[in-house]
Structure formats: C-alpha cells, structure tokens
PDB file of C-alpha atoms (C1' of nucleotides) in Angstrom:
ATOM      1  CA  MET A   1     121.412 128.951  94.405  1.00 52.00           C
ATOM      2  CA  ALA A   2     123.193 129.762  97.108  1.00 55.00           C
ATOM      3  CA  ASN A   3     122.882 126.930  99.759  1.00 60.00           C
ATOM      4  CA  SER A   4     125.185 127.196 101.921  1.00 55.00           C
ATOM      5  CA  SER A   5     125.956 123.208 100.606  1.00 60.00           C
ATOM      6  CA  THR A   6     126.594 124.857  96.994  1.00 78.00           C
ATOM      7  CA  ASP A   7     128.306 127.315  98.051  1.00 88.00           C
ATOM      8  CA  PHE A   8     130.843 125.099  99.574  1.00 92.00           C
ATOM      9  CA  PHE A   9     131.338 123.008  96.020  1.00 94.00           C
ATOM     10  CA  LEU A  10     131.598 126.480  94.248  1.00 94.00           C
ATOM     11  CA  LYS A  11     134.507 127.899  96.007  1.00 94.00           C
ATOM     12  CA  VAL A  12     135.826 124.377  96.060  1.00 95.00           C
ATOM     13  CA  TYR A  13     136.088 124.223  92.120  1.00 96.00           C
ATOM     14  CA  ASP A  14     136.897 127.888  92.128  1.00 95.00           C
ATOM     15  CA  VAL A  15     139.947 126.428  93.544  1.00 97.00           C
ATOM     16  CA  VAL A  16     141.183 123.757  91.945  1.00 97.00           C
ATOM     17  CA  ARG A  17     140.322 125.124  88.616  1.00 97.00           C
ATOM     18  CA  GLU A  18     143.463 127.722  89.511  1.00 97.00           C
ATOM     19  CA  ILE A  19     145.883 124.593  89.940  1.00 98.00           C
ATOM     20  CA  PRO A  20     148.511 125.664  86.951  1.00 97.00           C
ATOM     21  CA  TYR A  21     149.329 123.033  84.826  1.00 98.00           C
ATOM     22  CA  GLY A  22     152.551 120.078  86.013  1.00 97.00           C
ATOM     23  CA  LYS A  23     150.777 121.126  89.268  1.00 97.00           C
ATOM     24  CA  VAL A  24     149.513 119.544  92.416  1.00 98.00           C
ATOM     25  CA  THR A  25     147.995 120.114  96.051  1.00 98.00           C
ATOM     26  CA  THR A  26     146.143 119.147  98.968  1.00 97.00           C
ATOM     27  CA  TYR A  27     142.459 118.160 100.088  1.00 97.00           C
ATOM     28  CA  GLY A  28     143.389 120.346 102.872  1.00 97.00           C
ATOM     29  CA  ALA A  29     144.830 123.094 101.641  1.00 97.00           C
ATOM     30  CA  ILE A  30     142.188 123.558  99.007  1.00 97.00           C
ATOM     31  CA  ALA A  31     140.019 123.375 102.163  1.00 96.00           C
ATOM     32  CA  LYS A  32     142.093 125.794 103.943  1.00 95.00           C
ATOM     33  CA  ALA A  33     141.696 128.446 100.953  1.00 96.00           C
ATOM     34  CA  ILE A  34     138.369 128.779 101.063  1.00 95.00           C
ATOM     35  CA  GLY A  35     137.915 128.855 104.798  1.00 93.00           C
ATOM     36  CA  GLU A  36     136.815 125.729 105.470  1.00 93.00           C
ATOM     37  CA  ALA A  37     140.257 123.979 106.648  1.00 93.00           C
ATOM     38  CA  LYS A  38     138.507 121.187 108.850  1.00 93.00           C
ATOM     39  CA  SER A  39     136.087 120.034 105.487  1.00 95.00           C
ATOM     40  CA  ALA A  40     139.541 118.428 103.734  1.00 96.00           C
ATOM     41  CA  ARG A  41     137.619 115.420 103.618  1.00 96.00           C
ATOM     42  CA  THR A  42     134.258 117.706 102.111  1.00 96.00           C
ATOM     43  CA  VAL A  43     136.693 118.637  99.388  1.00 96.00           C
ATOM     44  CA  GLY A  44     136.785 115.150  98.522  1.00 96.00           C
ATOM     45  CA  TYR A  45     133.008 115.172  98.369  1.00 95.00           C
ATOM     46  CA  ALA A  46     132.677 117.832  96.048  1.00 95.00           C
ATOM     47  CA  MET A  47     135.256 116.141  93.687  1.00 96.00           C
ATOM     48  CA  ASN A  48     133.654 113.099  93.521  1.00 94.00           C
ATOM     49  CA  ALA A  49     130.614 115.341  92.373  1.00 94.00           C
ATOM     50  CA  SER A  50     132.707 116.709  90.396  1.00 95.00           C
ATOM     51  CA  HIS A  51     132.656 114.247  87.782  1.00 93.00           C
ATOM     52  CA  GLN A  52     129.932 116.376  86.190  1.00 90.00           C
ATOM     53  CA  PHE A  53     132.004 119.325  85.135  1.00 92.00           C
ATOM     54  CA  ASP A  54     134.569 118.835  82.388  1.00 91.00           C
ATOM     55  CA  ASP A  55     136.926 122.267  83.366  1.00 94.00           C
ATOM     56  CA  ILE A  56     137.443 120.500  87.073  1.00 97.00           C
ATOM     57  CA  PRO A  57     141.332 119.535  87.188  1.00 97.00           C
ATOM     58  CA  ALA A  58     140.097 116.633  89.882  1.00 97.00           C
ATOM     59  CA  HIS A  59     143.588 114.829  88.844  1.00 97.00           C
ATOM     60  CA  ARG A  60     145.545 117.093  90.438  1.00 98.00           C
ATOM     61  CA  VAL A  61     144.537 117.054  93.718  1.00 98.00           C
ATOM     62  CA  VAL A  62     145.923 114.642  95.664  1.00 98.00           C
ATOM     63  CA  ASN A  63     146.008 113.184  99.457  1.00 97.00           C
ATOM     64  CA  ARG A  64     148.596 115.913 101.415  1.00 96.00           C
ATOM     65  CA  ASN A  65     150.766 112.422 100.738  1.00 96.00           C
ATOM     66  CA  GLY A  66     150.619 113.480  97.432  1.00 97.00           C
ATOM     67  CA  VAL A  67     149.280 109.917  96.882  1.00 97.00           C
ATOM     68  CA  LEU A  68     146.318 109.098  94.176  1.00 96.00           C
ATOM     69  CA  THR A  69     143.580 108.052  97.224  1.00 96.00           C
ATOM     70  CA  GLY A  70     141.496 109.235  94.033  1.00 95.00           C
ATOM     71  CA  LYS A  71     141.856 106.975  91.250  1.00 95.00           C
ATOM     72  CA  HIS A  72     139.919 104.549  92.495  1.00 93.00           C
ATOM     73  CA  HIS A  73     136.573 107.509  91.447  1.00 94.00           C
ATOM     74  CA  PHE A  74     138.284 107.503  87.726  1.00 94.00           C
ATOM     75  CA  PRO A  75     136.380 105.762  84.307  1.00 92.00           C
ATOM     76  CA  GLY A  76     139.535 103.456  84.490  1.00 90.00           C
ATOM     77  CA  THR A  77     142.403 102.449  86.444  1.00 91.00           C
ATOM     78  CA  TYR A  78     145.529 104.426  85.392  1.00 93.00           C
ATOM     79  CA  VAL A  79     143.664 107.152  83.631  1.00 95.00           C
ATOM     80  CA  MET A  80     144.478 109.435  86.153  1.00 96.00           C
ATOM     81  CA  GLN A  81     147.869 108.293  86.884  1.00 96.00           C
ATOM     82  CA  GLN A  82     148.507 108.515  83.340  1.00 97.00           C
ATOM     83  CA  MET A  83     146.966 112.652  83.633  1.00 97.00           C
ATOM     84  CA  LEU A  84     149.540 113.432  85.790  1.00 97.00           C
ATOM     85  CA  GLU A  85     152.655 112.165  83.853  1.00 97.00           C
ATOM     86  CA  ALA A  86     151.177 113.580  80.922  1.00 98.00           C
ATOM     87  CA  GLU A  87     151.639 117.044  82.533  1.00 98.00           C
ATOM     88  CA  GLY A  88     154.876 115.969  83.476  1.00 97.00           C
ATOM     89  CA  ILE A  89     154.689 114.225  86.996  1.00 97.00           C
ATOM     90  CA  GLU A  90     156.811 111.103  88.105  1.00 96.00           C
ATOM     91  CA  VAL A  91     153.828 108.549  89.612  1.00 97.00           C
ATOM     92  CA  VAL A  92     155.060 105.339  90.986  1.00 95.00           C
ATOM     93  CA  ASP A  93     152.660 102.983  93.293  1.00 93.00           C
ATOM     94  CA  ASP A  94     149.781 105.617  92.979  1.00 95.00           C
ATOM     95  CA  LYS A  95     152.737 108.163  94.620  1.00 96.00           C
ATOM     96  CA  ILE A  96     153.719 110.938  93.041  1.00 97.00           C
ATOM     97  CA  ILE A  97     157.438 111.756  93.109  1.00 96.00           C
ATOM     98  CA  ASN A  98     159.133 114.609  93.979  1.00 96.00           C
ATOM     99  CA  PHE A  99     155.751 115.749  95.655  1.00 96.00           C
ATOM    100  CA  LYS A 100     156.714 118.502  97.359  1.00 95.00           C
ATOM    101  CA  THR A 101     158.231 119.625  94.440  1.00 96.00           C
ATOM    102  CA  HIS A 102     154.980 119.546  92.269  1.00 97.00           C
ATOM    103  CA  LEU A 103     153.201 121.125  94.910  1.00 97.00           C
ATOM    104  CA  TRP A 104     150.858 124.017  94.583  1.00 97.00           C
ATOM    105  CA  GLU A 105     149.154 125.968  97.588  1.00 95.00           C
ATOM    106  CA  PRO A 106     146.389 127.968  96.677  1.00 96.00           C
ATOM    107  CA  GLU A 107     145.670 131.795  97.813  1.00 94.00           C
ATOM    108  CA  ILE A 108     143.500 132.409 101.166  1.00 94.00           C
ATOM    109  CA  ARG A 109     140.513 133.737 100.050  1.00 87.00           C
ATOM    110  CA  LEU A 110     137.812 134.779 102.231  1.00 78.00           C
TER     111      LEU A 110
ATOM    112  C1'  DC B   1     115.832 113.570 112.778  1.00 59.47           C
ATOM    113  C1'  DC B   2     119.748 109.616 113.452  1.00 59.47           C
ATOM    114  C1'  DA B   3     122.771 106.838 111.510  1.00 59.47           C
ATOM    115  C1'  DA B   4     126.114 105.100 108.042  1.00 59.47           C
ATOM    116  C1'  DT B   5     129.459 106.825 104.265  1.00 59.47           C
ATOM    117  C1'  DG B   6     133.518 108.982 102.996  1.00 59.47           C
ATOM    118  C1'  DA B   7     138.700 111.255  97.071  1.00 59.47           C
ATOM    119  C1'  DC B   8     141.025 113.423 104.121  1.00 59.47           C
ATOM    120  C1'  DT B   9     144.375 115.242 108.219  1.00 59.47           C
ATOM    121  C1'  DA B  10     146.120 115.219 113.338  1.00 59.47           C
ATOM    122  C1'  DC B  11     147.820 113.331 116.947  1.00 59.47           C
ATOM    123  C1'  DA B  12     149.415 109.018 119.704  1.00 59.47           C
ATOM    124  C1'  DA B  13     151.856 104.666 120.857  1.00 59.47           C
TER     125       DA B  13
ATOM    126  C1'  DG C   1     158.669 105.494 109.448  1.00 59.47           C
ATOM    127  C1'  DT C   2     154.188 102.503 110.532  1.00 59.47           C
ATOM    128  C1'  DT C   3     149.877 101.511 112.800  1.00 59.47           C
ATOM    129  C1'  DG C   4     145.478 102.212 115.296  1.00 59.47           C
ATOM    130  C1'  DT C   5     142.397 106.922 117.125  1.00 59.47           C
ATOM    131  C1'  DA C   6     139.543 110.043 116.768  1.00 59.47           C
ATOM    132  C1'  DG C   7     137.824 114.739 114.882  1.00 59.47           C
ATOM    133  C1'  DC C   8     136.380 116.606 110.768  1.00 59.47           C
ATOM    134  C1'  DC C   9     132.055 117.853 108.075  1.00 59.47           C
ATOM    135  C1'  DA C  10     128.414 117.341 103.702  1.00 59.47           C
ATOM    136  C1'  DT C  11     125.313 114.161 101.617  1.00 59.47           C
ATOM    137  C1'  DT C  12     123.110 109.409 101.432  1.00 59.47           C
ATOM    138  C1'  DG C  13     119.708 106.119 103.261  1.00 59.47           C
TER     139       DG C  13
END
DNA sequence: CCAATGACTACAA
DNA sequence: GTTGTAGCCATTG
C-alpha cells in the first residue's frame, strides 16, 4: 500500500486508462504526465506488469517513434497491431502510419 | 548492497 | 536520416 514503487505503477495505469479510443501515446508523455519525465523506461516496465489488469490498453502505448516496441510482450505476434487496426489506426512494419495524427497527449498531473 | 536488465529518450557524429 | 553512446529509474538476481 502506497509504497513508492506501487504508487508509480498506479499513476501510470491511471493515465493509460484515459487514452481515448483510436488514440495512442508515448512512454515519455506518460512519464511526463505523472511528473516522472525521466522514468520513461520504468513506464514500459509498468506496462509489462499491466498484464495482470484487464483495463490497461497497453497496445495504445508506443515509443516516441510510433513503433510498437512492446508487441513482443503480447501473447501473439500481431495481436498489438490488430488491436490498433481495430481502432482505425494503420500499422505497417510495426510502425503507426500518421503517428502524429493519432497521437494523444495526457494532461500533466501533479 | 551491488550488478544486470529493459515495452525509453536525448544528444552527438 | 541513421547509428552509437549516455542517462535515466524500478525490478530482479
């Protein structure tokens, strides 16, 4: 409870849950939104643990290049891509087309 | 406690 | 635009 590490995870999940349908965001944006801009890497780690939750759209989180770097952590090979395509996002070569157009930036939380 | 790992990012060449 | 290096921080061994 309220351990500093757990708190970080909860903050990440809180932001990821707010990603609107058909939109995506980056690890850095999430880290920045929770006031841990330098912990972008740890955000990805939190995503790895998000598999135990069913309300964390981790497929909407990509790196700053719009590349599905985390697709290897999904059960299937193209699961993440199919999920994005199901939301109207074009994905080619593990990369989001018009990434900037689908990009959604979370609000800064203090 | 120390070393290694990783779903990242920024900067230099 | 691509490639390499460094910084960052929570988790694991």
